[in-house]
Amino acid sequence: MPIPTRIAGLEALDEFLPRAGSAYARDRNHDPGVSRRAVSGLSPYLRHRLVTEREVVGAVLERHTLGAAAKFVQEVFWRTYWKGWLEQNPEVWRRYRRDVDRALDAGVPAGYDEAVAGRTGIDAMDAWVRELVDTGYLHNHTRMWFASIWIFTLGLPWQLGADFFHRHLLDGDAASNTLSWRWVAGLQTAGKTYLATASNISRFTDGRFSPAGLATTARALDEEPLPPRTPVEAADVVGSPGGRVGLLLHEEDLEPESLLAERPGLVARLSATAVVADPGSRSPQGASAAVVAFTTGAVDDAATRTPDAGGRPARTLSDALPATAVEWARSEGLDTVVTPYAPVGPVQERLETLRAALSVEGMELVTVRRRWDGEAWPSASRGFFPFRGRIPELVRQL
Ligand SMILES: Cc1cc2nc3c(=O)[nH]c(=O)nc-3n(C[C@H](O)[C@H](O)[C@H](O)COP(=O)(O)OP(=O)(O)OC[C@H]3O[C@@H](n4cnc5c(N)ncnc54)[C@H](O)[C@@H]3O)c2cc1C
C-alpha cells in the first residue's frame, strides 16, 4: 500500500520522472500485473492533493519537453477535465447518488453479489476484484475492461459498478470514476461505448488473461436528457474572510502551503487550523478499510504540516460534520472558516451542511479555489479534444 504522506508522494514522483516521457507513451496501456513501472501510481496522492497537479506537471516539464511528455501531461489533465465537466453538470452526480440509493434499497440485482465477491467464473474479472479489494488500485486499461464486462457481459447497472470502485479505490474520485463509467456505458459520449475483447485483454496483460464468453456487442445505454450545463463561476474565492479566521482542510485538498501562497495575507490571519475527513461518505455502503486508512493517514499528515499563525498544530476533527467543526469554530471564537473549494462530490455535500450550520451560529464558510482549477475548468464544457487543445496554453499560464 502507498504511504499516505506528502513526502512519500513527492518521492514517488521523483522516482517516476525519468519514465514520464516517451517510455510512458509507449508502455502505459500495458498491465503486467506486478511492478507497474510504466505508470506513475501517483493517483492516491493527486486525488487527495497531497501532491498537486501543478507540482507533478511542473516537475515533469523540468525533465522532459512538453512534446516528449505530452501523453503523461494529458492524462493529468484528464483528471482536471473530468472535474471541470462534472462541476458544470452536477445533476449527473445527483442522479448517480439517487440511482445507487435506489438500487441498494430495492435489493441488488442477480449476479451482483457474485461479481463483488470475485465469483463470476470469468477468471480475469475475479482476479481484478481481488486485486482491487486487496490493493485499492487497478490499472487504467483494466478499469476500462472491468467496467465494460460489468455492464455488457454481466448486464449489471453501471452505477453499482462505479459504487464498488468508489468504495475500494484509494484514488476513488467522484468525477473521474463516475464519468469514466459513463464513458464506457456510452452515456458520456452519447452512443459511443467501450467493448472489452479477449484479444485486447490478452495483448495488454502480456497473455495473463484471455477471458472466454465476453459480450460481442455493446449497445449504448440511454438516459433522460440532462439539464443545461451551469457554467463554472469565474470567482475563485466565495465570500470574504473577515474577523477571526480558521482554516479547515479536508480530503479533497491536503496541501495548504501552495493553496495559501495563492492568497497572500491569509496565513498571518489564521487563528486556528483543523483537518477533517469522512471517506465513508463516498457510498451508502461506506468505504473499504484500505481507503479509510489511506485517507485518515493523509489528513493526519496534513495536520502535522498545518500550524496556525501562532505555531499551534492543527486539530484533527472526528468525521461527524457539521457538529464537530461547528464546535471547533465556536471554541476558537472564529467568525470565518476558510476551506479549500471541494468540487462536486461527497465532500461538497458535507461542506454545504457545514455552511448552513455555521451560518446559524453567525459564522461564515469561505471556499478558496486553486488557480489551476479556475483557469482550466471553464474549458471543460464540451468534449476532451477541444479541452486538450488548450493544454499548452494552460501549462504556460500555470
Ligand atoms: C472505469 C474507470 C474508473 C476510474 N476511476 C478513477 C478514480 O476514481 N480516480 C482516479 O483518479 N482515476 C480514475 N480513473 C482514471 C485512471 O484509471 C486512473 O487515474 C489511473 O489508472 C491512476 O493510475 P496512475 O496514477 O498510475 O496513472 P498515470 O497513468 O501515471 O497517470 C498520472 C495521473 O493522471 C491522472 N489520470 C490518468 N489517467 C486518467 C484518466 N483516464 N482519467 C482521469 N485522470 C487520469 C491521475 O491523476 C493519475 O495519477 C478511472 C478510469 C476508469 C476507466
Short mmCIF file of N, CA and C in Angstrom, two decimals, residues 149-283:
data_model
loop_
_atom_site.label_atom_id
_atom_site.label_comp_id
_atom_site.label_asym_id
_atom_site.label_seq_id
_atom_site.Cartn_x
_atom_site.Cartn_y
_atom_site.Cartn_z
N ILE A 149 -16.99 -5.23 -19.04
CA ILE A 149 -17.52 -6.59 -18.78
C ILE A 149 -18.68 -6.51 -17.78
N TRP A 150 -18.53 -5.65 -16.78
CA TRP A 150 -19.60 -5.47 -15.76
C TRP A 150 -20.92 -5.08 -16.46
N ILE A 151 -20.82 -4.12 -17.38
CA ILE A 151 -22.04 -3.58 -17.98
C ILE A 151 -22.56 -4.49 -19.11
N PHE A 152 -21.66 -4.89 -20.02
CA PHE A 152 -22.15 -5.53 -21.25
C PHE A 152 -22.15 -7.05 -21.21
N THR A 153 -21.27 -7.65 -20.39
CA THR A 153 -21.29 -9.12 -20.30
C THR A 153 -22.15 -9.57 -19.12
N LEU A 154 -21.94 -8.92 -17.97
CA LEU A 154 -22.70 -9.34 -16.78
C LEU A 154 -24.07 -8.67 -16.72
N GLY A 155 -24.25 -7.59 -17.47
CA GLY A 155 -25.55 -6.92 -17.53
C GLY A 155 -25.92 -6.25 -16.21
N LEU A 156 -24.91 -5.82 -15.45
CA LEU A 156 -25.19 -5.18 -14.15
C LEU A 156 -25.26 -3.66 -14.32
N PRO A 157 -25.99 -2.96 -13.42
CA PRO A 157 -26.10 -1.50 -13.54
C PRO A 157 -24.73 -0.83 -13.36
N TRP A 158 -24.41 0.09 -14.26
CA TRP A 158 -23.10 0.74 -14.18
C TRP A 158 -22.93 1.47 -12.85
N GLN A 159 -24.05 1.99 -12.31
CA GLN A 159 -23.94 2.77 -11.07
C GLN A 159 -23.40 1.91 -9.92
N LEU A 160 -23.81 0.63 -9.88
CA LEU A 160 -23.33 -0.23 -8.79
C LEU A 160 -21.86 -0.61 -8.99
N GLY A 161 -21.44 -0.67 -10.26
CA GLY A 161 -20.01 -0.91 -10.52
C GLY A 161 -19.19 0.29 -10.09
N ALA A 162 -19.69 1.48 -10.43
CA ALA A 162 -18.98 2.70 -10.04
C ALA A 162 -18.91 2.81 -8.52
N ASP A 163 -19.99 2.42 -7.85
CA ASP A 163 -20.02 2.47 -6.38
C ASP A 163 -18.99 1.49 -5.80
N PHE A 164 -18.90 0.31 -6.40
CA PHE A 164 -17.92 -0.68 -5.93
C PHE A 164 -16.50 -0.11 -6.08
N PHE A 165 -16.20 0.48 -7.22
CA PHE A 165 -14.89 1.12 -7.41
C PHE A 165 -14.66 2.23 -6.37
N HIS A 166 -15.68 3.07 -6.23
CA HIS A 166 -15.50 4.25 -5.36
C HIS A 166 -15.21 3.83 -3.91
N ARG A 167 -15.80 2.70 -3.51
CA ARG A 167 -15.58 2.25 -2.13
C ARG A 167 -14.19 1.69 -1.92
N HIS A 168 -13.58 1.18 -3.01
CA HIS A 168 -12.31 0.44 -2.84
C HIS A 168 -11.09 1.15 -3.40
N LEU A 169 -11.25 2.06 -4.34
CA LEU A 169 -10.06 2.69 -4.93
C LEU A 169 -9.47 3.71 -3.96
N LEU A 170 -8.18 3.64 -3.71
CA LEU A 170 -7.56 4.68 -2.87
C LEU A 170 -7.70 6.03 -3.56
N ASP A 171 -7.72 6.02 -4.90
CA ASP A 171 -7.86 7.28 -5.63
C ASP A 171 -9.31 7.59 -5.96
N GLY A 172 -10.26 6.85 -5.37
CA GLY A 172 -11.68 6.99 -5.71
C GLY A 172 -12.12 8.46 -5.74
N ASP A 173 -12.64 8.87 -6.88
CA ASP A 173 -12.90 10.29 -7.09
C ASP A 173 -14.25 10.44 -7.80
N ALA A 174 -15.08 11.35 -7.29
CA ALA A 174 -16.45 11.48 -7.83
C ALA A 174 -16.43 11.71 -9.33
N ALA A 175 -15.57 12.61 -9.80
CA ALA A 175 -15.61 12.97 -11.22
C ALA A 175 -14.97 11.88 -12.08
N SER A 176 -13.71 11.54 -11.81
CA SER A 176 -13.00 10.59 -12.69
C SER A 176 -13.73 9.25 -12.71
N ASN A 177 -14.22 8.81 -11.58
CA ASN A 177 -14.84 7.50 -11.52
C ASN A 177 -16.21 7.50 -12.20
N THR A 178 -17.09 8.40 -11.78
CA THR A 178 -18.46 8.39 -12.32
C THR A 178 -18.43 8.63 -13.82
N LEU A 179 -17.62 9.58 -14.28
CA LEU A 179 -17.67 9.93 -15.70
C LEU A 179 -16.95 8.89 -16.56
N SER A 180 -15.95 8.20 -16.00
CA SER A 180 -15.31 7.12 -16.77
C SER A 180 -16.28 5.95 -16.94
N TRP A 181 -17.02 5.62 -15.89
CA TRP A 181 -18.03 4.55 -16.03
C TRP A 181 -19.07 4.96 -17.07
N ARG A 182 -19.49 6.21 -17.03
CA ARG A 182 -20.49 6.68 -18.01
C ARG A 182 -19.91 6.62 -19.42
N TRP A 183 -18.63 6.90 -19.54
CA TRP A 183 -17.98 6.88 -20.85
C TRP A 183 -18.00 5.45 -21.42
N VAL A 184 -17.66 4.46 -20.58
CA VAL A 184 -17.69 3.06 -21.04
C VAL A 184 -19.12 2.68 -21.45
N ALA A 185 -20.11 3.16 -20.69
CA ALA A 185 -21.51 2.78 -20.92
C ALA A 185 -22.13 3.48 -22.13
N GLY A 186 -21.43 4.43 -22.73
CA GLY A 186 -21.98 5.14 -23.88
C GLY A 186 -22.89 6.29 -23.49
N LEU A 187 -22.78 6.76 -22.23
CA LEU A 187 -23.60 7.89 -21.79
C LEU A 187 -22.83 9.21 -21.87
N GLN A 188 -21.53 9.13 -21.66
CA GLN A 188 -20.75 10.37 -21.56
C GLN A 188 -20.49 10.95 -22.95
N THR A 189 -20.02 10.09 -23.87
CA THR A 189 -20.00 10.48 -25.29
C THR A 189 -21.18 9.70 -25.87
N ALA A 190 -22.32 10.40 -26.00
CA ALA A 190 -23.58 9.69 -26.25
C ALA A 190 -23.43 8.73 -27.43
N GLY A 191 -23.78 7.47 -27.19
CA GLY A 191 -23.79 6.47 -28.24
C GLY A 191 -22.47 5.76 -28.44
N LYS A 192 -21.39 6.24 -27.85
CA LYS A 192 -20.07 5.62 -28.08
C LYS A 192 -19.68 4.81 -26.84
N THR A 193 -19.63 3.49 -27.02
CA THR A 193 -19.34 2.61 -25.88
C THR A 193 -17.92 2.07 -25.98
N TYR A 194 -17.49 1.40 -24.93
CA TYR A 194 -16.18 0.73 -24.95
C TYR A 194 -16.42 -0.77 -24.76
N LEU A 195 -16.00 -1.56 -25.75
CA LEU A 195 -16.20 -3.01 -25.69
C LEU A 195 -14.87 -3.70 -25.41
N ALA A 196 -14.82 -4.42 -24.29
CA ALA A 196 -13.60 -5.19 -23.96
C ALA A 196 -13.59 -6.47 -24.79
N THR A 197 -12.44 -6.81 -25.36
CA THR A 197 -12.34 -8.07 -26.11
C THR A 197 -11.22 -8.92 -25.53
N ALA A 198 -11.36 -10.24 -25.69
CA ALA A 198 -10.35 -11.16 -25.15
C ALA A 198 -8.99 -10.89 -25.77
N SER A 199 -8.97 -10.57 -27.07
CA SER A 199 -7.66 -10.39 -27.73
C SER A 199 -6.95 -9.15 -27.21
N ASN A 200 -7.71 -8.08 -27.00
CA ASN A 200 -7.11 -6.85 -26.47
C ASN A 200 -6.62 -7.09 -25.03
N ILE A 201 -7.42 -7.78 -24.24
CA ILE A 201 -7.03 -8.06 -22.85
C ILE A 201 -5.76 -8.92 -22.84
N SER A 202 -5.74 -9.94 -23.69
CA SER A 202 -4.58 -10.84 -23.73
C SER A 202 -3.33 -10.06 -24.15
N ARG A 203 -3.47 -9.22 -25.17
CA ARG A 203 -2.29 -8.47 -25.66
C ARG A 203 -1.74 -7.54 -24.56
N PHE A 204 -2.63 -6.83 -23.90
CA PHE A 204 -2.13 -5.80 -22.96
C PHE A 204 -1.94 -6.32 -21.52
N THR A 205 -2.29 -7.61 -21.28
CA THR A 205 -1.91 -8.19 -19.98
C THR A 205 -0.77 -9.17 -20.19
N ASP A 206 -0.11 -9.08 -21.33
CA ASP A 206 1.01 -9.98 -21.66
C ASP A 206 0.57 -11.43 -21.52
N GLY A 207 -0.65 -11.70 -22.01
CA GLY A 207 -1.14 -13.08 -22.03
C GLY A 207 -1.61 -13.63 -20.70
N ARG A 208 -1.68 -12.80 -19.67
CA ARG A 208 -2.11 -13.33 -18.36
C ARG A 208 -3.57 -13.75 -18.38
N PHE A 209 -4.39 -12.99 -19.13
CA PHE A 209 -5.83 -13.29 -19.19
C PHE A 209 -6.30 -13.29 -20.64
N SER A 210 -7.25 -14.18 -20.92
CA SER A 210 -7.90 -14.17 -22.23
C SER A 210 -9.30 -14.71 -22.03
N PRO A 211 -10.16 -13.91 -21.39
CA PRO A 211 -11.44 -14.45 -20.93
C PRO A 211 -12.36 -14.86 -22.08
N ALA A 212 -13.02 -16.01 -21.90
CA ALA A 212 -13.98 -16.50 -22.90
C ALA A 212 -15.37 -15.99 -22.54
N GLY A 213 -16.23 -15.94 -23.53
CA GLY A 213 -17.65 -15.65 -23.28
C GLY A 213 -17.99 -14.19 -23.07
N LEU A 214 -17.10 -13.29 -23.48
CA LEU A 214 -17.42 -11.87 -23.30
C LEU A 214 -18.46 -11.40 -24.31
N ALA A 215 -19.21 -10.38 -23.95
CA ALA A 215 -20.19 -9.80 -24.89
C ALA A 215 -19.46 -9.40 -26.17
N THR A 216 -20.13 -9.56 -27.28
CA THR A 216 -19.51 -9.20 -28.56
C THR A 216 -20.09 -7.89 -29.10
N THR A 217 -21.13 -7.41 -28.45
CA THR A 217 -21.67 -6.10 -28.84
C THR A 217 -21.87 -5.28 -27.57
N ALA A 218 -21.89 -3.97 -27.74
CA ALA A 218 -22.07 -3.08 -26.58
C ALA A 218 -23.02 -1.97 -27.00
N ARG A 219 -24.29 -2.18 -26.70
CA ARG A 219 -25.27 -1.14 -27.06
C ARG A 219 -25.27 -0.05 -26.01
N ALA A 220 -25.17 1.18 -26.49
CA ALA A 220 -25.08 2.30 -25.55
C ALA A 220 -26.33 2.36 -24.67
N LEU A 221 -26.13 2.66 -23.39
CA LEU A 221 -27.27 2.91 -22.50
C LEU A 221 -27.84 4.28 -22.83
N ASP A 222 -29.07 4.51 -22.39
CA ASP A 222 -29.57 5.89 -22.58
C ASP A 222 -30.12 6.42 -21.26
N GLU A 223 -30.45 7.70 -21.27
CA GLU A 223 -30.88 8.36 -20.03
C GLU A 223 -31.75 9.56 -20.38
N GLU A 224 -32.46 10.04 -19.39
CA GLU A 224 -33.22 11.29 -19.56
C GLU A 224 -32.23 12.40 -19.92
N PRO A 225 -32.63 13.31 -20.82
CA PRO A 225 -31.69 14.40 -21.16
C PRO A 225 -31.27 15.15 -19.90
N LEU A 226 -30.05 15.62 -19.92
CA LEU A 226 -29.54 16.39 -18.78
C LEU A 226 -30.01 17.83 -18.88
N PRO A 227 -30.14 18.52 -17.75
CA PRO A 227 -30.46 19.95 -17.83
C PRO A 227 -29.29 20.71 -18.45
N PRO A 228 -29.54 21.95 -18.93
CA PRO A 228 -28.42 22.72 -19.49
C PRO A 228 -27.29 22.85 -18.48
N ARG A 229 -26.08 22.90 -18.98
CA ARG A 229 -24.94 22.96 -18.04
C ARG A 229 -24.92 24.32 -17.34
N THR A 230 -24.34 24.32 -16.13
CA THR A 230 -24.18 25.58 -15.40
C THR A 230 -22.72 25.99 -15.52
N PRO A 231 -22.42 27.09 -16.21
CA PRO A 231 -21.01 27.48 -16.38
C PRO A 231 -20.32 27.64 -15.03
N VAL A 232 -19.03 27.36 -14.98
CA VAL A 232 -18.28 27.49 -13.73
C VAL A 232 -18.17 28.96 -13.40
N GLU A 233 -18.39 29.28 -12.13
CA GLU A 233 -18.26 30.67 -11.68
C GLU A 233 -16.83 31.13 -11.88
N ALA A 234 -16.68 32.38 -12.31
CA ALA A 234 -15.33 32.90 -12.52
C ALA A 234 -14.61 33.12 -11.19
N ALA A 235 -15.39 33.54 -10.15
CA ALA A 235 -14.76 33.87 -8.86
C ALA A 235 -14.13 32.62 -8.25
N ASP A 236 -12.95 32.77 -7.68
CA ASP A 236 -12.33 31.60 -7.07
C ASP A 236 -12.32 31.69 -5.55
N VAL A 237 -12.75 32.80 -5.00
CA VAL A 237 -12.97 32.86 -3.55
C VAL A 237 -14.43 33.23 -3.37
N VAL A 238 -15.17 32.38 -2.69
CA VAL A 238 -16.58 32.70 -2.46
C VAL A 238 -16.70 33.19 -1.02
N GLY A 239 -17.06 34.46 -0.86
CA GLY A 239 -17.14 35.06 0.47
C GLY A 239 -15.85 35.81 0.77
N SER A 240 -15.86 36.60 1.85
CA SER A 240 -14.63 37.32 2.21
C SER A 240 -14.27 36.97 3.64
N PRO A 241 -13.03 36.52 3.85
CA PRO A 241 -12.65 36.08 5.18
C PRO A 241 -12.50 37.24 6.16
N GLY A 242 -13.55 37.48 6.97
CA GLY A 242 -13.50 38.60 7.91
C GLY A 242 -13.34 38.11 9.34
N GLY A 243 -12.94 39.03 10.28
CA GLY A 243 -12.85 38.71 11.71
C GLY A 243 -11.77 37.67 11.99
N ARG A 244 -12.06 36.84 13.02
CA ARG A 244 -11.11 35.77 13.35
C ARG A 244 -11.30 34.61 12.38
N VAL A 245 -10.17 34.19 11.78
CA VAL A 245 -10.26 33.22 10.67
C VAL A 245 -9.62 31.90 11.07
N GLY A 246 -10.30 30.81 10.75
CA GLY A 246 -9.72 29.47 10.94
C GLY A 246 -9.67 28.76 9.60
N LEU A 247 -8.73 27.84 9.45
CA LEU A 247 -8.60 27.07 8.20
C LEU A 247 -9.01 25.63 8.47
N LEU A 248 -9.93 25.12 7.66
CA LEU A 248 -10.36 23.72 7.79
C LEU A 248 -9.97 22.97 6.52
N LEU A 249 -9.07 21.99 6.66
CA LEU A 249 -8.68 21.17 5.49
C LEU A 249 -9.52 19.91 5.44
N HIS A 250 -9.72 19.39 4.25
CA HIS A 250 -10.46 18.13 4.08
C HIS A 250 -9.78 17.30 2.99
N GLU A 251 -10.31 16.10 2.75
CA GLU A 251 -9.59 15.14 1.93
C GLU A 251 -9.53 15.48 0.44
N GLU A 252 -10.15 16.58 0.00
CA GLU A 252 -10.00 16.98 -1.41
C GLU A 252 -8.74 17.79 -1.64
N ASP A 253 -8.16 18.33 -0.60
CA ASP A 253 -7.00 19.21 -0.81
C ASP A 253 -6.19 19.30 0.48
N LEU A 254 -5.08 18.58 0.51
CA LEU A 254 -4.30 18.47 1.75
C LEU A 254 -2.91 19.08 1.59
N GLU A 255 -2.80 20.09 0.71
CA GLU A 255 -1.51 20.77 0.56
C GLU A 255 -1.72 22.27 0.75
N PRO A 256 -1.84 22.71 2.03
CA PRO A 256 -2.23 24.10 2.27
C PRO A 256 -1.16 25.13 1.89
N GLU A 257 0.11 24.69 1.88
CA GLU A 257 1.16 25.68 1.66
C GLU A 257 0.98 26.38 0.30
N SER A 258 0.82 25.58 -0.76
CA SER A 258 0.70 26.21 -2.08
C SER A 258 -0.67 26.87 -2.26
N LEU A 259 -1.69 26.33 -1.58
CA LEU A 259 -3.01 26.97 -1.67
C LEU A 259 -2.96 28.37 -1.04
N LEU A 260 -2.35 28.43 0.14
CA LEU A 260 -2.31 29.71 0.85
C LEU A 260 -1.35 30.68 0.16
N ALA A 261 -0.34 30.15 -0.54
CA ALA A 261 0.59 31.02 -1.26
C ALA A 261 -0.15 31.81 -2.34
N GLU A 262 -1.28 31.26 -2.80
CA GLU A 262 -2.09 31.97 -3.80
C GLU A 262 -2.93 33.07 -3.14
N ARG A 263 -2.97 33.11 -1.82
CA ARG A 263 -3.78 34.11 -1.07
C ARG A 263 -2.88 34.85 -0.10
N PRO A 264 -2.00 35.69 -0.58
CA PRO A 264 -1.10 36.36 0.34
C PRO A 264 -1.90 37.08 1.42
N GLY A 265 -1.42 37.04 2.62
CA GLY A 265 -2.13 37.75 3.68
C GLY A 265 -2.97 36.83 4.54
N LEU A 266 -3.39 35.71 3.98
CA LEU A 266 -4.29 34.84 4.75
C LEU A 266 -3.54 34.10 5.87
N VAL A 267 -2.32 33.67 5.57
CA VAL A 267 -1.57 32.84 6.55
C VAL A 267 -1.44 33.57 7.89
N ALA A 268 -1.07 34.84 7.83
CA ALA A 268 -0.84 35.59 9.06
C ALA A 268 -2.12 35.76 9.86
N ARG A 269 -3.27 35.52 9.22
CA ARG A 269 -4.54 35.74 9.91
C ARG A 269 -5.15 34.47 10.48
N LEU A 270 -4.47 33.33 10.29
CA LEU A 270 -5.10 32.08 10.73
C LEU A 270 -4.99 31.91 12.24
N SER A 271 -6.12 32.05 12.92
CA SER A 271 -6.13 31.90 14.38
C SER A 271 -6.16 30.44 14.78
N ALA A 272 -6.61 29.58 13.89
CA ALA A 272 -6.72 28.16 14.24
C ALA A 272 -6.75 27.34 12.96
N THR A 273 -6.28 26.09 13.04
CA THR A 273 -6.36 25.21 11.88
C THR A 273 -6.90 23.85 12.33
N ALA A 274 -7.59 23.17 11.42
CA ALA A 274 -8.14 21.84 11.73
C ALA A 274 -8.20 21.03 10.44
N VAL A 275 -8.26 19.71 10.60
CA VAL A 275 -8.43 18.81 9.45
C VAL A 275 -9.58 17.87 9.75
N VAL A 276 -10.23 17.43 8.67
CA VAL A 276 -11.36 16.50 8.85
C VAL A 276 -11.48 15.65 7.59
N ALA A 277 -11.93 14.41 7.74
CA ALA A 277 -12.18 13.56 6.58
C ALA A 277 -13.29 12.59 6.92
N ASP A 278 -14.03 12.20 5.91
CA ASP A 278 -15.07 11.19 6.10
C ASP A 278 -15.15 10.33 4.85
N PRO A 279 -14.17 9.43 4.65
CA PRO A 279 -14.17 8.62 3.43
C PRO A 279 -15.44 7.78 3.30
N GLY A 280 -16.09 7.47 4.41
CA GLY A 280 -17.31 6.66 4.36
C GLY A 280 -18.43 7.34 3.58
N SER A 281 -18.34 8.67 3.41
CA SER A 281 -19.41 9.36 2.69
C SER A 281 -19.32 9.14 1.18
N ARG A 282 -18.33 8.37 0.73
CA ARG A 282 -18.26 8.06 -0.71
C ARG A 282 -19.44 7.22 -1.18
N SER A 283 -20.01 6.44 -0.26
CA SER A 283 -21.03 5.47 -0.69
C SER A 283 -21.96 5.17 0.47
#
